[in-house]
Amino acid sequence: MNYITCTRSACCRHFSGTAAVSQTAARVVIAGAGLLGNSVAYHLTQNGWNNVIMLDQRTIGSGTSDFGSGTIGLFKPSPERNIILESVKLYERLQRAGHNVGLKRCGSLNLAQTHDRVVALKRRIAYNMPAGLYCELIDAETVRNLHPLLNVDGIQGAVYVPKDCIADPALVLDVLAKLSKQAGVKYFENCRVEFVNTKGGRVESLETDIGTIKCEYFINCTGMWSRELGLRCKRPVRIPAYPAQHFFAVTAGLNLPEAKLLPCVRDYDSNMYARQLGSEMMVGWFEKAAKPAFENIKDIPKNWKEHIEDSAPNHWEPLWDKAVDRIPLLQNSGAPTITNSPDNFTPDGRWIFGETAEVKNYYVACGMNGNPLQGSGGVGKALAEWIVNGTPTIEMLPFNIQRFLDLHNNRQYLQHRIREVVGRQYAILYPNQSEYKFARQLRCSPLYSELETRGAVFGTKMAYERALYFDSDYERGSPLPTMPPGSFYKPKFFKHMQKEYYACAHHVGIIDISSFSKIEIKPGVRSGDSDRNSVLEYLQKMCANDVDIEIGHIVHTGMLNERGGYENDCMLIRQSRDHYFMISPSSQQTRIYDWMSRNLFADASVKLNDVTSMYTVINVVGPKATQLMNELSNSNLKLQPFIYKKLNVGYASDVMIMTFTHTGMPGYCLYVPSEYALHVYNRLMTIGRDYGARDVGTLTQRYLRIDKFIPFWGDELTSLTTPFEAGVVYSVRLDVSTVCVLSVF
């Protein structure tokens, strides 16, 4: 079989000279003239923003945008589908306006070879049909009728999506670039951004290899160079995306009729897709064991095509054999060409876009995970509206760049993680049973090793290892338990969770929830007004509830945006007159710290400290929790709900004890300075034997709070959900004059 690297040549796209930047200032500068960059530029001009400069280190479209499959699939989870639908609408408008973008409705067949895959497809039908996407579960015979070239042996079912389509990435890119230029966007090719200058925490100017450009907004759309460009900033910006080798093949000599296109095929269980490409077939793969690109090169080269590593035949030949098994006609292809086209993948397999936490007005759009065309139109529209309006117009939470920490931007971490991420694009993701295997054991509680020896099976949240459940059959010294194969039915670990649930309901459950984010809100620079309480004033502005509570008390509150949607759901503990301690969900560690920082008073009278790693959090849940804690602390802990105290627990001093458990069950949350954590935990388990104490995982805690109808950020609460819709009106005080809602930045 013939093997080549990427050799497609771009169309004629040279719009400018390269001797020097003739324009030294612009409202917006975009780096990266690929599909995403040109989509953002086009949508900015559609919103009346024409003072835009586009830069590319080589030429327009010289990155990897041209090399996608050209398939556009709407049969996705809701957040992705909504954005892909905007892409389809854009390409349809362009085609109707007389611009050939190669858009053709051919439909798609999503195949299932196993019963579990059929269930997974049915679940996806269940949330796509109500949203208006017609999709139909069909049998193998109907599959054969729709696509006569397919071998349907082993097919247990499929989903037919008639509205799925294809387009030509190169043509789309050319049209968007042409229309953007006509609307006033200035293009400068062979212009590399060397450094991003900031002032006062926001973008000020760019240093390029052919001049300096001042700008108000900077948008990094540089694809697989995004991460490296993010580091070239006065305050480095984290953009966790890294390219993986990505393979597709184009046949030769099949001479398929072009009058009626065959549907696109996604054979998830063979990790392959196939589509008709003119009179030939294109076949591509999302293999389970992918390879990072440019692994042994310090920086990703701009002449990347010259540095593509030849992949060993033993990597792609098994993939090709599976494709031939599904489409036997492929074996008649004369010397099909295998192309290695690296594409950017992210640590969680979701796109990245939005404003960075580190620098204001620094926006990012990258990490399209193997199909840039599919999301580019919608992402460009969403990002342009975000910039113009100052707030997202659709739900961005799954894609927001602020879902990451610094550790996610580590190159070695990314190279290991993306080996697995590529294949997960086609994997069955069982609920609560689909943890990553690579790049683990990075953030660990001080209790991690002890919990491991007690049979804990771990999952991660924000890279933090959390015990999901405890294997009650495990005996010390035996091989450590692992997550069993996934299931859509009763999981094999259900009996262990039953025992944990029983302990919380009748005895005592001990849960390590150290991954929750923790922020201290304290006075900053003292103002001349000694009577002013800036911290209280700030929090009253930020919170929907009245936070002017007594010292030692706790209040549950949301922080809302201008639409009344949740930006945060948190507990605030008042430790002194002007000192509060805030507890938020684990996933909020970066996002809410940035959002609160952007709303601080200009006089620096309030400061925030992220103290997440300073405390180990032990949840003591159950009707016998008070008896256990009384004995352990030698105190009377019959406290009213939502009260906080500092006590000695065992030999440990200054343990913060709070009378809530995040479950709706009686008990206490212990915020233990991390150096004391193991001692406190061991004392709890030793004394707790008399009270039926048992280790409990976060899965059981989740179901406990669902039992009590307690909504949680990221699940039931989002930036588009109001307290009234979530049924938590009790956490809103409309009679507090200082309460207000703030814009999303």
GROMACS .gro file of C-alpha atoms in nm, residues 224-377:
model
  154
  224MET     CA    1  -0.159   2.283   1.686
  225TRP     CA    2   0.059   2.588   1.756
  226SER     CA    3  -0.199   2.738   1.997
  227ARG     CA    4  -0.039   2.599   2.312
  228GLU     CA    5   0.309   2.726   2.224
  229LEU     CA    6   0.177   3.070   2.130
  230GLY     CA    7  -0.011   3.082   2.459
  231LEU     CA    8   0.319   3.047   2.643
  232ARG     CA    9   0.465   3.343   2.451
  233CYS     CA   10   0.280   3.599   2.658
  234LYS     CA   11   0.382   3.832   2.938
  235ARG     CA   12   0.161   3.621   3.160
  236PRO     CA   13   0.163   3.275   2.998
  237VAL     CA   14  -0.177   3.150   2.888
  238ARG     CA   15  -0.260   2.781   2.922
  239ILE     CA   16  -0.412   2.620   2.613
  240PRO     CA   17  -0.408   2.242   2.667
  241ALA     CA   18  -0.416   2.097   2.317
  242TYR     CA   19  -0.165   1.879   2.136
  243PRO     CA   20  -0.159   1.713   1.792
  244ALA     CA   21  -0.196   1.340   1.745
  245GLN     CA   22  -0.111   1.152   1.429
  246HIS     CA   23  -0.438   1.111   1.242
  247PHE     CA   24  -0.478   0.881   0.944
  248PHE     CA   25  -0.708   0.859   0.647
  249ALA     CA   26  -0.693   0.675   0.316
  250VAL     CA   27  -0.822   0.769  -0.029
  251THR     CA   28  -0.881   0.492  -0.280
  252ALA     CA   29  -0.786   0.490  -0.647
  253GLY     CA   30  -0.970   0.337  -0.940
  254LEU     CA   31  -1.308   0.257  -0.780
  255ASN     CA   32  -1.497   0.486  -1.022
  256LEU     CA   33  -1.809   0.515  -0.808
  257PRO     CA   34  -2.109   0.693  -0.964
  258GLU     CA   35  -2.126   1.052  -0.839
  259ALA     CA   36  -2.488   1.123  -0.930
  260LYS     CA   37  -2.619   0.989  -0.599
  261LEU     CA   38  -2.385   1.002  -0.303
  262LEU     CA   39  -2.365   0.715  -0.060
  263PRO     CA   40  -2.433   0.797   0.306
  264CYS     CA   41  -2.136   0.859   0.533
  265VAL     CA   42  -2.058   0.561   0.754
  266ARG     CA   43  -1.940   0.565   1.115
  267ASP     CA   44  -1.852   0.216   1.229
  268TYR     CA   45  -1.776   0.304   1.590
  269ASP     CA   46  -1.683  -0.049   1.698
  270SER     CA   47  -1.421  -0.067   1.422
  271ASN     CA   48  -1.301   0.288   1.503
  272MET     CA   49  -1.350   0.394   1.141
  273TYR     CA   50  -1.552   0.628   0.924
  274ALA     CA   51  -1.600   0.621   0.547
  275ARG     CA   52  -1.746   0.861   0.292
  276GLN     CA   53  -1.768   0.891  -0.082
  277LEU     CA   54  -1.514   1.140  -0.218
  278GLY     CA   55  -1.603   1.207  -0.579
  279SER     CA   56  -1.573   0.872  -0.752
  280GLU     CA   57  -1.353   0.731  -0.475
  281MET     CA   58  -1.385   0.647  -0.106
  282MET     CA   59  -1.219   0.816   0.190
  283VAL     CA   60  -1.168   0.603   0.499
  284GLY     CA   61  -1.036   0.739   0.829
  285TRP     CA   62  -0.979   0.616   1.182
  286PHE     CA   63  -1.001   0.718   1.546
  287GLU     CA   64  -0.784   0.436   1.674
  288LYS     CA   65  -0.776   0.326   2.037
  289ALA     CA   66  -0.399   0.363   2.072
  290ALA     CA   67  -0.305   0.686   1.894
  291LYS     CA   68   0.041   0.836   1.863
  292PRO     CA   69   0.140   1.194   1.949
  293ALA     CA   70   0.279   1.392   1.656
  294PHE     CA   71   0.620   1.562   1.674
  295GLU     CA   72   0.690   1.377   1.997
  296ASN     CA   73   1.067   1.409   1.972
  297ILE     CA   74   1.076   1.765   1.838
  298LYS     CA   75   1.102   2.050   2.089
  299ASP     CA   76   0.858   2.284   1.913
  300ILE     CA   77   0.598   2.206   1.650
  301PRO     CA   78   0.762   2.319   1.323
  302LYS     CA   79   0.585   2.562   1.095
  303ASN     CA   80   0.699   2.353   0.797
  304TRP     CA   81   0.525   2.062   0.965
  305LYS     CA   82   0.468   1.856   0.651
  306GLU     CA   83   0.841   1.797   0.626
  307HIS     CA   84   0.853   1.655   0.979
  308ILE     CA   85   0.565   1.408   0.973
  309GLU     CA   86   0.690   1.077   1.105
  310ASP     CA   87   0.627   0.773   0.889
  311SER     CA   88   0.403   0.546   1.091
  312ALA     CA   89   0.494   0.179   1.089
  313PRO     CA   90   0.265  -0.036   0.873
  314ASN     CA   91   0.177  -0.243   1.179
  315HIS     CA   92  -0.003   0.065   1.310
  316TRP     CA   93  -0.237   0.137   1.019
  317GLU     CA   94  -0.259  -0.195   0.835
  318PRO     CA   95  -0.491  -0.353   1.098
  319LEU     CA   96  -0.710  -0.044   1.066
  320TRP     CA   97  -0.720  -0.081   0.689
  321ASP     CA   98  -0.805  -0.451   0.721
  322LYS     CA   99  -1.110  -0.364   0.935
  323ALA     CA  100  -1.219  -0.113   0.673
  324VAL     CA  101  -1.189  -0.375   0.397
  325ASP     CA  102  -1.395  -0.615   0.606
  326ARG     CA  103  -1.674  -0.357   0.632
  327ILE     CA  104  -1.646  -0.235   0.269
  328PRO     CA  105  -1.511  -0.528   0.063
  329LEU     CA  106  -1.487  -0.314  -0.251
  330LEU     CA  107  -1.188  -0.137  -0.095
  331GLN     CA  108  -0.967  -0.435  -0.174
  332ASN     CA  109  -1.012  -0.351  -0.542
  333SER     CA  110  -0.858  -0.010  -0.491
  334GLY     CA  111  -0.539   0.041  -0.683
  335ALA     CA  112  -0.271   0.164  -0.443
  336PRO     CA  113  -0.484   0.368  -0.202
  337THR     CA  114  -0.299   0.656  -0.043
  338ILE     CA  115  -0.263   0.668   0.335
  339THR     CA  116  -0.223   1.022   0.467
  340ASN     CA  117  -0.096   1.116   0.811
  341SER     CA  118  -0.256   1.450   0.896
  342PRO     CA  119  -0.196   1.555   1.258
  343ASP     CA  120  -0.485   1.721   1.434
  344ASN     CA  121  -0.524   1.891   1.770
  345PHE     CA  122  -0.681   1.697   2.055
  346THR     CA  123  -0.765   1.816   2.406
  347PRO     CA  124  -0.734   1.636   2.744
  348ASP     CA  125  -1.109   1.568   2.764
  349GLY     CA  126  -1.186   1.538   2.392
  350ARG     CA  127  -1.393   1.857   2.378
  351TRP     CA  128  -1.330   2.175   2.184
  352ILE     CA  129  -1.158   2.470   2.348
  353PHE     CA  130  -1.278   2.826   2.307
  354GLY     CA  131  -1.347   3.134   2.512
  355GLU     CA  132  -1.162   3.405   2.700
  356THR     CA  133  -0.857   3.297   2.897
  357ALA     CA  134  -0.839   3.325   3.275
  358GLU     CA  135  -0.490   3.476   3.266
  359VAL     CA  136  -0.536   3.772   3.028
  360LYS     CA  137  -0.847   3.977   2.954
  361ASN     CA  138  -0.947   4.008   2.588
  362TYR     CA  139  -0.724   3.712   2.497
  363TYR     CA  140  -0.956   3.463   2.326
  364VAL     CA  141  -0.886   3.112   2.202
  365ALA     CA  142  -1.049   2.874   1.955
  366CYS     CA  143  -0.873   2.543   1.894
  367GLY     CA  144  -0.874   2.171   1.970
  368MET     CA  145  -1.126   2.045   1.716
  369ASN     CA  146  -1.040   1.681   1.787
  370GLY     CA  147  -1.009   1.545   1.435
  371ASN     CA  148  -1.274   1.736   1.240
  372PRO     CA  149  -1.217   2.115   1.211
  373LEU     CA  150  -1.491   2.169   0.951
  374GLN     CA  151  -1.767   2.027   1.169
  375GLY     CA  152  -1.753   2.286   1.444
  376SER     CA  153  -1.574   2.581   1.286
  377GLY     CA  154  -1.880   2.765   1.159
   0.00000   0.00000   0.00000
